[in-house]
PDB file of C-alpha atoms and ligand atoms in Angstrom:
ATOM      1  CA  MET A   1      92.227  97.126  96.815  1.00  0.00           C
ATOM      2  CA  PRO A   2      88.390  97.146  96.771  1.00  0.00           C
ATOM      3  CA  LEU A   3      86.528 100.449  96.994  1.00  0.00           C
ATOM      4  CA  VAL A   4      86.235 101.842 100.517  1.00  0.00           C
ATOM      5  CA  GLU A   5      83.859 104.244 102.248  1.00  0.00           C
ATOM      6  CA  ALA A   6      85.423 107.614 103.022  1.00  0.00           C
ATOM      7  CA  SER A   7      85.027 108.220 106.758  1.00  0.00           C
ATOM      8  CA  GLY A   8      87.942 105.943 107.757  1.00  0.00           C
ATOM      9  CA  MET A   9      90.445 107.781 105.569  1.00  0.00           C
ATOM     10  CA  LEU A  10      89.147 111.161 106.749  1.00  0.00           C
ATOM     11  CA  LYS A  11      89.364 110.291 110.444  1.00  0.00           C
ATOM     12  CA  LYS A  12      92.977 109.276 109.872  1.00  0.00           C
ATOM     13  CA  ALA A  13      93.550 112.552 108.012  1.00  0.00           C
ATOM     14  CA  LEU A  14      92.031 114.591 110.845  1.00  0.00           C
ATOM     15  CA  GLU A  15      94.288 112.877 113.379  1.00  0.00           C
ATOM     16  CA  GLY A  16      97.349 113.234 111.145  1.00  0.00           C
ATOM     17  CA  LYS A  17      96.571 116.890 110.237  1.00  0.00           C
ATOM     18  CA  TYR A  18      96.499 116.416 106.475  1.00  0.00           C
ATOM     19  CA  ALA A  19      93.641 116.372 103.967  1.00  0.00           C
ATOM     20  CA  VAL A  20      92.522 113.849 101.370  1.00  0.00           C
ATOM     21  CA  GLY A  21      91.722 115.283  97.945  1.00  0.00           C
ATOM     22  CA  GLN A  22      88.322 114.830  96.391  1.00  0.00           C
ATOM     23  CA  PHE A  23      89.083 115.098  92.711  1.00  0.00           C
ATOM     24  CA  ASN A  24      85.988 115.220  90.537  1.00  0.00           C
ATOM     25  CA  ILE A  25      85.899 112.911  87.535  1.00  0.00           C
ATOM     26  CA  ASN A  26      84.444 113.761  84.156  1.00  0.00           C
ATOM     27  CA  ASN A  27      85.401 110.843  81.921  1.00  0.00           C
ATOM     28  CA  LEU A  28      87.635 107.800  81.628  1.00  0.00           C
ATOM     29  CA  GLU A  29      90.881 109.734  81.049  1.00  0.00           C
ATOM     30  CA  TRP A  30      90.215 111.865  84.119  1.00  0.00           C
ATOM     31  CA  THR A  31      89.582 108.874  86.335  1.00  0.00           C
ATOM     32  CA  LYS A  32      92.597 106.958  85.048  1.00  0.00           C
ATOM     33  CA  SER A  33      94.900 109.963  85.538  1.00  0.00           C
ATOM     34  CA  ILE A  34      93.720 110.602  89.114  1.00  0.00           C
ATOM     35  CA  LEU A  35      94.136 106.949  90.072  1.00  0.00           C
ATOM     36  CA  LEU A  36      97.629 106.747  88.513  1.00  0.00           C
ATOM     37  CA  ALA A  37      98.744 109.953  90.248  1.00  0.00           C
ATOM     38  CA  CYS A  38      97.497 108.772  93.655  1.00  0.00           C
ATOM     39  CA  GLU A  39      99.050 105.341  93.218  1.00  0.00           C
ATOM     40  CA  GLU A  40     102.389 106.900  92.298  1.00  0.00           C
ATOM     41  CA  VAL A  41     102.554 108.987  95.471  1.00  0.00           C
ATOM     42  CA  LYS A  42     100.656 106.476  97.633  1.00  0.00           C
ATOM     43  CA  SER A  43      97.813 108.790  98.571  1.00  0.00           C
ATOM     44  CA  PRO A  44      94.263 107.767  99.470  1.00  0.00           C
ATOM     45  CA  VAL A  45      91.712 109.419  97.182  1.00  0.00           C
ATOM     46  CA  ILE A  46      88.049 110.299  96.868  1.00  0.00           C
ATOM     47  CA  LEU A  47      86.671 110.379  93.340  1.00  0.00           C
ATOM     48  CA  GLY A  48      83.916 113.000  93.236  1.00  0.00           C
ATOM     49  CA  VAL A  49      80.993 112.550  90.842  1.00  0.00           C
ATOM     50  CA  SER A  50      78.494 115.367  90.406  1.00  0.00           C
ATOM     51  CA  GLU A  51      75.012 114.389  89.279  1.00  0.00           C
ATOM     52  CA  GLY A  52      75.694 116.083  85.913  1.00  0.00           C
ATOM     53  CA  ALA A  53      79.011 114.291  85.390  1.00  0.00           C
ATOM     54  CA  GLY A  54      77.384 111.010  86.428  1.00  0.00           C
ATOM     55  CA  LYS A  55      74.720 111.449  83.726  1.00  0.00           C
ATOM     56  CA  TYR A  56      77.359 112.504  81.199  1.00  0.00           C
ATOM     57  CA  MET A  57      79.362 109.330  81.809  1.00  0.00           C
ATOM     58  CA  GLY A  58      76.271 107.184  81.178  1.00  0.00           C
ATOM     59  CA  GLY A  59      74.902 106.841  84.703  1.00  0.00           C
ATOM     60  CA  TYR A  60      75.990 105.776  88.181  1.00  0.00           C
ATOM     61  CA  ASN A  61      76.279 102.079  87.318  1.00  0.00           C
ATOM     62  CA  THR A  62      78.684 102.905  84.481  1.00  0.00           C
ATOM     63  CA  VAL A  63      80.759 105.057  86.829  1.00  0.00           C
ATOM     64  CA  VAL A  64      81.007 102.295  89.447  1.00  0.00           C
ATOM     65  CA  GLY A  65      81.895  99.695  86.784  1.00  0.00           C
ATOM     66  CA  MET A  66      84.526 101.971  85.217  1.00  0.00           C
ATOM     67  CA  VAL A  67      86.206 102.764  88.537  1.00  0.00           C
ATOM     68  CA  LYS A  68      86.213  99.136  89.688  1.00  0.00           C
ATOM     69  CA  GLY A  69      87.645  98.045  86.341  1.00  0.00           C
ATOM     70  CA  LEU A  70      90.423 100.633  86.438  1.00  0.00           C
ATOM     71  CA  ILE A  71      91.365  99.738  90.012  1.00  0.00           C
ATOM     72  CA  LYS A  72      91.746  96.104  88.971  1.00  0.00           C
ATOM     73  CA  ASP A  73      93.424  96.589  85.592  1.00  0.00           C
ATOM     74  CA  LEU A  74      95.852  99.273  86.787  1.00  0.00           C
ATOM     75  CA  ASN A  75      96.661  97.409  90.028  1.00  0.00           C
ATOM     76  CA  ILE A  76      95.662 100.348  92.203  1.00  0.00           C
ATOM     77  CA  THR A  77      96.510  99.554  95.831  1.00  0.00           C
ATOM     78  CA  VAL A  78      95.662 102.885  97.541  1.00  0.00           C
ATOM     79  CA  PRO A  79      92.228 103.350  99.197  1.00  0.00           C
ATOM     80  CA  VAL A  80      89.664 104.757  96.731  1.00  0.00           C
ATOM     81  CA  ALA A  81      86.131 105.964  97.507  1.00  0.00           C
ATOM     82  CA  ILE A  82      83.496 106.907  94.901  1.00  0.00           C
ATOM     83  CA  HIS A  83      81.578 109.833  96.307  1.00  0.00           C
ATOM     84  CA  LEU A  84      78.460 111.584  95.010  1.00  0.00           C
ATOM     85  CA  ASP A  85      79.134 115.339  94.990  1.00  0.00           C
ATOM     86  CA  HIS A  86      76.239 117.702  95.883  1.00  0.00           C
ATOM     87  CA  GLY A  87      73.675 114.929  95.638  1.00  0.00           C
ATOM     88  CA  SER A  88      69.967 115.630  95.673  1.00  0.00           C
ATOM     89  CA  TYR A  89      67.689 113.534  97.905  1.00  0.00           C
ATOM     90  CA  GLU A  90      66.770 111.274  94.966  1.00  0.00           C
ATOM     91  CA  GLY A  91      70.284 111.292  93.492  1.00  0.00           C
ATOM     92  CA  ALA A  92      71.832 110.140  96.782  1.00  0.00           C
ATOM     93  CA  GLN A  93      69.428 107.192  96.904  1.00  0.00           C
ATOM     94  CA  LYS A  94      70.265 106.223  93.320  1.00  0.00           C
ATOM     95  CA  ALA A  95      74.027 106.461  93.942  1.00  0.00           C
ATOM     96  CA  ILE A  96      73.686 104.281  97.057  1.00  0.00           C
ATOM     97  CA  ALA A  97      71.778 101.672  95.044  1.00  0.00           C
ATOM     98  CA  ALA A  98      74.407 101.727  92.266  1.00  0.00           C
ATOM     99  CA  GLY A  99      77.327 100.956  94.576  1.00  0.00           C
ATOM    100  CA  PHE A 100      78.841 104.351  95.416  1.00  0.00           C
ATOM    101  CA  THR A 101      80.784 104.010  98.661  1.00  0.00           C
ATOM    102  CA  SER A 102      80.123 107.562  99.860  1.00  0.00           C
ATOM    103  CA  VAL A 103      77.494 110.224  99.173  1.00  0.00           C
ATOM    104  CA  MET A 104      77.017 113.893  99.820  1.00  0.00           C
ATOM    105  CA  PHE A 105      73.456 114.923 100.440  1.00  0.00           C
ATOM    106  CA  ASP A 106      73.326 118.660  99.822  1.00  0.00           C
ATOM    107  CA  GLY A 107      70.212 119.936 101.531  1.00  0.00           C
ATOM    108  CA  SER A 108      71.655 123.419 102.053  1.00  0.00           C
ATOM    109  CA  HIS A 109      68.952 124.998  99.872  1.00  0.00           C
ATOM    110  CA  TYR A 110      66.170 123.622 102.097  1.00  0.00           C
ATOM    111  CA  ASP A 111      65.251 125.296 105.357  1.00  0.00           C
ATOM    112  CA  ILE A 112      67.230 123.817 108.228  1.00  0.00           C
ATOM    113  CA  GLU A 113      64.422 121.544 109.515  1.00  0.00           C
ATOM    114  CA  GLU A 114      63.925 119.943 106.108  1.00  0.00           C
ATOM    115  CA  ASN A 115      67.687 119.652 105.586  1.00  0.00           C
ATOM    116  CA  LEU A 116      68.002 117.841 108.941  1.00  0.00           C
ATOM    117  CA  GLN A 117      65.059 115.540 108.263  1.00  0.00           C
ATOM    118  CA  LYS A 118      66.246 114.497 104.790  1.00  0.00           C
ATOM    119  CA  THR A 119      69.861 114.155 105.982  1.00  0.00           C
ATOM    120  CA  ARG A 120      68.716 111.746 108.730  1.00  0.00           C
ATOM    121  CA  GLU A 121      66.919 109.611 106.144  1.00  0.00           C
ATOM    122  CA  ILE A 122      69.944 109.469 103.821  1.00  0.00           C
ATOM    123  CA  VAL A 123      72.242 108.641 106.765  1.00  0.00           C
ATOM    124  CA  LYS A 124      69.997 105.713 107.735  1.00  0.00           C
ATOM    125  CA  LEU A 125      69.905 104.338 104.189  1.00  0.00           C
ATOM    126  CA  ALA A 126      73.644 104.783 103.637  1.00  0.00           C
ATOM    127  CA  HIS A 127      74.824 103.468 106.985  1.00  0.00           C
ATOM    128  CA  GLU A 128      72.809 100.280 106.567  1.00  0.00           C
ATOM    129  CA  LYS A 129      75.137  99.580 103.647  1.00  0.00           C
ATOM    130  CA  GLY A 130      78.365 100.872 105.211  1.00  0.00           C
ATOM    131  CA  ILE A 131      78.370 104.005 103.026  1.00  0.00           C
ATOM    132  CA  SER A 132      79.648 107.319 104.397  1.00  0.00           C
ATOM    133  CA  VAL A 133      77.637 110.553 104.263  1.00  0.00           C
ATOM    134  CA  GLU A 134      78.638 114.210 103.858  1.00  0.00           C
ATOM    135  CA  ALA A 135      76.092 116.961 104.436  1.00  0.00           C
ATOM    136  CA  GLU A 136      76.155 120.712 103.937  1.00  0.00           C
ATOM    137  CA  VAL A 137      74.996 123.767 105.777  1.00  0.00           C
ATOM    138  CA  GLY A 138      75.565 127.411 104.802  1.00  0.00           C
ATOM    139  CA  SER A 139      75.756 127.078 101.045  1.00  0.00           C
ATOM    140  CA  ILE A 140      79.002 127.175  99.067  1.00  0.00           C
ATOM    141  CA  GLY A 141      78.968 130.089  96.652  1.00  0.00           C
ATOM    142  CA  GLY A 142      79.241 129.962  92.875  1.00  0.00           C
ATOM    143  CA  GLU A 143      77.967 127.342  90.470  1.00  0.00           C
ATOM    144  CA  GLU A 144      78.920 123.671  90.403  1.00  0.00           C
ATOM    145  CA  ASP A 145      77.401 121.741  87.542  1.00  0.00           C
ATOM    146  CA  GLY A 146      74.068 123.541  87.709  1.00  0.00           C
ATOM    147  CA  VAL A 147      73.992 123.645  91.534  1.00  0.00           C
ATOM    148  CA  VAL A 148      74.088 127.317  92.488  1.00  0.00           C
ATOM    149  CA  GLY A 149      74.895 128.497  96.010  1.00  0.00           C
ATOM    150  CA  LYS A 150      74.861 132.031  97.412  1.00  0.00           C
ATOM    151  CA  GLY A 151      78.023 131.588  99.514  1.00  0.00           C
ATOM    152  CA  GLU A 152      76.865 131.975 103.081  1.00  0.00           C
ATOM    153  CA  VAL A 153      78.985 131.493 106.154  1.00  0.00           C
ATOM    154  CA  ALA A 154      77.594 128.583 108.176  1.00  0.00           C
ATOM    155  CA  ASP A 155      76.047 128.932 111.623  1.00  0.00           C
ATOM    156  CA  PRO A 156      78.012 126.699 114.084  1.00  0.00           C
ATOM    157  CA  LYS A 157      74.752 125.765 115.874  1.00  0.00           C
ATOM    158  CA  GLU A 158      73.286 124.421 112.624  1.00  0.00           C
ATOM    159  CA  CYS A 159      76.551 122.561 111.966  1.00  0.00           C
ATOM    160  CA  LEU A 160      76.118 120.773 115.278  1.00  0.00           C
ATOM    161  CA  GLN A 161      72.505 119.923 114.469  1.00  0.00           C
ATOM    162  CA  LEU A 162      73.640 118.358 111.195  1.00  0.00           C
ATOM    163  CA  VAL A 163      76.404 116.408 112.913  1.00  0.00           C
ATOM    164  CA  GLU A 164      73.810 115.097 115.388  1.00  0.00           C
ATOM    165  CA  CYS A 165      72.006 113.517 112.413  1.00  0.00           C
ATOM    166  CA  GLY A 166      74.880 111.008 112.346  1.00  0.00           C
ATOM    167  CA  ILE A 167      76.758 112.310 109.294  1.00  0.00           C
ATOM    168  CA  ASP A 168      80.374 111.269 108.786  1.00  0.00           C
ATOM    169  CA  PHE A 169      81.785 114.577 107.554  1.00  0.00           C
ATOM    170  CA  LEU A 170      80.572 118.119 107.241  1.00  0.00           C
ATOM    171  CA  ALA A 171      80.745 120.739 104.494  1.00  0.00           C
ATOM    172  CA  ALA A 172      80.223 124.178 106.000  1.00  0.00           C
ATOM    173  CA  GLY A 173      80.339 127.416 104.034  1.00  0.00           C
ATOM    174  CA  ILE A 174      83.254 129.553 105.214  1.00  0.00           C
ATOM    175  CA  GLY A 175      83.405 132.062 102.371  1.00  0.00           C
ATOM    176  CA  ASN A 176      84.501 129.456  99.805  1.00  0.00           C
ATOM    177  CA  ILE A 177      82.993 129.323  96.324  1.00  0.00           C
ATOM    178  CA  HIS A 178      83.082 126.944  93.385  1.00  0.00           C
ATOM    179  CA  GLY A 179      85.029 127.996  90.312  1.00  0.00           C
ATOM    180  CA  ALA A 180      87.271 131.064  90.057  1.00  0.00           C
ATOM    181  CA  TYR A 181      87.491 133.412  93.064  1.00  0.00           C
ATOM    182  CA  PRO A 182      86.813 137.065  92.278  1.00  0.00           C
ATOM    183  CA  GLU A 183      89.739 139.540  92.520  1.00  0.00           C
ATOM    184  CA  ASN A 184      88.226 141.118  95.623  1.00  0.00           C
ATOM    185  CA  TRP A 185      87.617 137.813  97.467  1.00  0.00           C
ATOM    186  CA  GLU A 186      88.354 138.250 101.162  1.00  0.00           C
ATOM    187  CA  GLY A 187      89.665 134.731 101.727  1.00  0.00           C
ATOM    188  CA  LEU A 188      88.357 131.901 103.903  1.00  0.00           C
ATOM    189  CA  ASP A 189      86.767 132.850 107.191  1.00  0.00           C
ATOM    190  CA  LEU A 190      89.190 130.932 109.404  1.00  0.00           C
ATOM    191  CA  GLU A 191      87.661 132.355 112.575  1.00  0.00           C
ATOM    192  CA  VAL A 192      84.310 130.806 111.793  1.00  0.00           C
ATOM    193  CA  LEU A 193      86.087 127.589 110.801  1.00  0.00           C
ATOM    194  CA  ALA A 194      87.809 127.470 114.207  1.00  0.00           C
ATOM    195  CA  GLU A 195      84.482 128.059 115.933  1.00  0.00           C
ATOM    196  CA  ILE A 196      82.765 125.310 113.913  1.00  0.00           C
ATOM    197  CA  GLN A 197      85.617 122.927 114.663  1.00  0.00           C
ATOM    198  CA  LYS A 198      85.248 123.528 118.374  1.00  0.00           C
ATOM    199  CA  THR A 199      81.520 122.889 118.096  1.00  0.00           C
ATOM    200  CA  VAL A 200      81.644 119.709 115.995  1.00  0.00           C
ATOM    201  CA  GLY A 201      84.730 118.176 117.653  1.00  0.00           C
ATOM    202  CA  SER A 202      86.019 115.032 116.014  1.00  0.00           C
ATOM    203  CA  VAL A 203      83.925 115.189 112.846  1.00  0.00           C
ATOM    204  CA  PRO A 204      86.113 115.786 109.764  1.00  0.00           C
ATOM    205  CA  MET A 205      85.260 118.905 107.762  1.00  0.00           C
ATOM    206  CA  VAL A 206      85.253 119.454 104.012  1.00  0.00           C
ATOM    207  CA  LEU A 207      86.508 122.426 102.034  1.00  0.00           C
ATOM    208  CA  HIS A 208      84.647 122.809  98.754  1.00  0.00           C
ATOM    209  CA  GLY A 209      85.843 125.134  96.000  1.00  0.00           C
ATOM    210  CA  GLY A 210      89.486 124.046  96.234  1.00  0.00           C
ATOM    211  CA  THR A 211      90.375 125.796  92.964  1.00  0.00           C
ATOM    212  CA  GLY A 212      92.402 128.967  93.392  1.00  0.00           C
ATOM    213  CA  ILE A 213      92.696 129.108  97.188  1.00  0.00           C
ATOM    214  CA  PRO A 214      96.311 130.012  98.054  1.00  0.00           C
ATOM    215  CA  ALA A 215      98.257 126.944  99.293  1.00  0.00           C
ATOM    216  CA  LYS A 216      99.066 128.525 102.660  1.00  0.00           C
ATOM    217  CA  MET A 217      95.386 129.327 103.311  1.00  0.00           C
ATOM    218  CA  VAL A 218      94.423 125.717 102.508  1.00  0.00           C
ATOM    219  CA  GLN A 219      97.102 124.484 104.915  1.00  0.00           C
ATOM    220  CA  ASP A 220      95.867 126.845 107.637  1.00  0.00           C
ATOM    221  CA  ALA A 221      92.365 125.443 107.122  1.00  0.00           C
ATOM    222  CA  ILE A 222      93.744 121.880 107.386  1.00  0.00           C
ATOM    223  CA  LYS A 223      95.274 122.807 110.756  1.00  0.00           C
ATOM    224  CA  LEU A 224      91.756 123.849 111.843  1.00  0.00           C
ATOM    225  CA  GLY A 225      90.124 120.509 110.999  1.00  0.00           C
ATOM    226  CA  ILE A 226      89.635 120.463 107.234  1.00  0.00           C
ATOM    227  CA  SER A 227      90.273 116.848 106.239  1.00  0.00           C
ATOM    228  CA  LYS A 228      88.935 116.771 102.674  1.00  0.00           C
ATOM    229  CA  VAL A 229      89.485 119.353  99.945  1.00  0.00           C
ATOM    230  CA  ASN A 230      87.401 119.259  96.748  1.00  0.00           C
ATOM    231  CA  VAL A 231      88.984 120.195  93.434  1.00  0.00           C
ATOM    232  CA  ASN A 232      87.356 120.257  90.026  1.00  0.00           C
ATOM    233  CA  THR A 233      87.652 123.489  88.011  1.00  0.00           C
ATOM    234  CA  GLU A 234      91.447 123.738  88.228  1.00  0.00           C
ATOM    235  CA  LEU A 235      91.876 120.332  86.613  1.00  0.00           C
ATOM    236  CA  GLN A 236      89.337 121.273  83.931  1.00  0.00           C
ATOM    237  CA  TRP A 237      91.396 124.368  83.126  1.00  0.00           C
ATOM    238  CA  ALA A 238      94.593 122.309  82.893  1.00  0.00           C
ATOM    239  CA  PHE A 239      92.929 119.738  80.630  1.00  0.00           C
ATOM    240  CA  ALA A 240      91.349 122.366  78.363  1.00  0.00           C
ATOM    241  CA  ALA A 241      94.631 124.302  78.017  1.00  0.00           C
ATOM    242  CA  GLU A 242      96.413 121.209  76.693  1.00  0.00           C
ATOM    243  CA  VAL A 243      93.583 120.404  74.267  1.00  0.00           C
ATOM    244  CA  ARG A 244      93.810 123.999  73.025  1.00  0.00           C
ATOM    245  CA  ASN A 245      97.602 123.797  72.602  1.00  0.00           C
ATOM    246  CA  TYR A 246      97.300 120.618  70.574  1.00  0.00           C
ATOM    247  CA  ILE A 247      94.613 121.872  68.227  1.00  0.00           C
ATOM    248  CA  GLU A 248      96.080 125.375  67.844  1.00  0.00           C
ATOM    249  CA  ALA A 249      99.441 123.826  66.936  1.00  0.00           C
ATOM    250  CA  GLY A 250      97.601 121.910  64.176  1.00  0.00           C
ATOM    251  CA  LYS A 251      98.795 118.560  65.578  1.00  0.00           C
ATOM    252  CA  ASP A 252      95.484 116.887  64.763  1.00  0.00           C
ATOM    253  CA  LYS A 253      96.261 117.490  61.093  1.00  0.00           C
ATOM    254  CA  GLU A 254      99.697 115.846  61.226  1.00  0.00           C
ATOM    255  CA  GLY A 255      99.797 112.117  60.361  1.00  0.00           C
ATOM    256  CA  LYS A 256      97.457 110.244  62.695  1.00  0.00           C
ATOM    257  CA  GLY A 257      97.265 113.162  65.079  1.00  0.00           C
ATOM    258  CA  PHE A 258      93.478 112.938  64.936  1.00  0.00           C
ATOM    259  CA  ASP A 259      93.601 109.754  67.058  1.00  0.00           C
ATOM    260  CA  PRO A 260      91.815 110.604  70.340  1.00  0.00           C
ATOM    261  CA  ARG A 261      94.544 108.789  72.253  1.00  0.00           C
ATOM    262  CA  LYS A 262      97.019 111.284  70.808  1.00  0.00           C
ATOM    263  CA  ILE A 263      94.789 114.337  71.314  1.00  0.00           C
ATOM    264  CA  LEU A 264      94.160 113.446  74.956  1.00  0.00           C
ATOM    265  CA  ALA A 265      97.661 112.297  75.939  1.00  0.00           C
ATOM    266  CA  LYS A 266      98.918 115.657  77.221  1.00  0.00           C
ATOM    267  CA  PRO A 267      95.603 116.724  78.755  1.00  0.00           C
ATOM    268  CA  ALA A 268      95.590 113.427  80.692  1.00  0.00           C
ATOM    269  CA  GLN A 269      99.175 114.064  81.832  1.00  0.00           C
ATOM    270  CA  ALA A 270      98.115 117.562  82.951  1.00  0.00           C
ATOM    271  CA  ILE A 271      95.564 115.934  85.279  1.00  0.00           C
ATOM    272  CA  ILE A 272      98.264 113.662  86.733  1.00  0.00           C
ATOM    273  CA  ASP A 273     100.555 116.651  87.340  1.00  0.00           C
ATOM    274  CA  GLY A 274      97.727 118.769  88.803  1.00  0.00           C
ATOM    275  CA  VAL A 275      96.641 116.042  91.215  1.00  0.00           C
ATOM    276  CA  LYS A 276     100.213 115.458  92.414  1.00  0.00           C
ATOM    277  CA  GLU A 277     100.648 119.188  93.013  1.00  0.00           C
ATOM    278  CA  LYS A 278      97.484 119.295  95.157  1.00  0.00           C
ATOM    279  CA  ILE A 279      98.503 116.176  97.097  1.00  0.00           C
ATOM    280  CA  GLU A 280     101.772 117.914  97.948  1.00  0.00           C
ATOM    281  CA  ILE A 281      99.805 120.854  99.407  1.00  0.00           C
ATOM    282  CA  PHE A 282      97.288 118.642 101.223  1.00  0.00           C
ATOM    283  CA  GLY A 283     100.023 116.413 102.723  1.00  0.00           C
ATOM    284  CA  SER A 284      98.353 113.091 101.843  1.00  0.00           C
ATOM    285  CA  ALA A 285     101.285 111.439 100.024  1.00  0.00           C
ATOM    286  CA  HIS A 286     102.449 108.167 101.640  1.00  0.00           C
ATOM    287  CA  LYS A 287      99.325 108.082 103.844  1.00  0.00           C
ATOM    288  CA  ALA A 288      97.653 105.216 101.939  1.00  0.00           C
TER     289      ALA A 288
HETATM  290  P1  13P B   1      86.132 123.833  92.318  1.00  0.00           P
HETATM  291  O1  13P B   1      85.444 123.493  91.027  1.00  0.00           O
HETATM  292  O2  13P B   1      86.086 125.283  92.629  1.00  0.00           O
HETATM  293  O3  13P B   1      87.507 123.253  92.369  1.00  0.00           O
HETATM  294  O4  13P B   1      85.286 123.137  93.467  1.00  0.00           O
HETATM  295  C1  13P B   1      85.094 121.749  93.449  1.00  0.00           C
HETATM  296  C2  13P B   1      84.101 121.322  94.452  1.00  0.00           C
HETATM  297  O5  13P B   1      83.955 121.935  95.503  1.00  0.00           O
HETATM  298  C3  13P B   1      83.299 120.149  94.167  1.00  0.00           C
HETATM  299  O6  13P B   1      82.297 119.957  95.112  1.00  0.00           O
END
């Protein structure tokens, strides 16, 4: 199946009260594992690419070529979108030009007027090409690939203003943060989420910082209109743990254990298992 934009799958998710996972990719193994996992359980998927990961993989054109190639060679039939995660104004334009099918413009660090103005411009550019747009208000806490947010709770009025710019889905801070949650984290602010949902109506909402939120809390958020959940750190932990196991067990020193295909076999399987676990929580299996 060719790449798709993301708003169609998220509208379906909102109606069906499940969420589609945005799993961030970091390299070829990551991408292949996510696609295989989603194909196995017949789930639609959004492949998230941060600006840093995009650069690391060679650039946006490389990412688009790699994903298209994998979809064809692995006979992937489920809907797949390539989505820029926390894009800057310039980065979003570059990703659109390179063939991404969805972009996030993260203007949450600008004042609201500038965020709205730049979001409108990105929406115009993207929609001309049939590309979906996510925008953010009330920054997500923690650090994501060099993008640092203070972790504010969004103002429902500003959410509505952003929606009126024509965006396809909305990321609003509701106490979520990227990376590990601190011991004393108070949980998602589901009251604010309910209020935002009432204000923005039928626009799907996005939960960033999907790592480490208890499954039940994620499911409660899905009931309140969250249709996309972003996960990155948790899969990085799973991958790193398997690399550590392999090296600490001295397997790279046994026979041809130094072959990267051997070193990365279990870490890649850990990504498959991790993605399937999340899909189970999000309820997106068999929704492709
Ligand atoms: P985590 O790294 O906390 O899973 O968050 C991912 C994310 O929100 C990407 O935008």
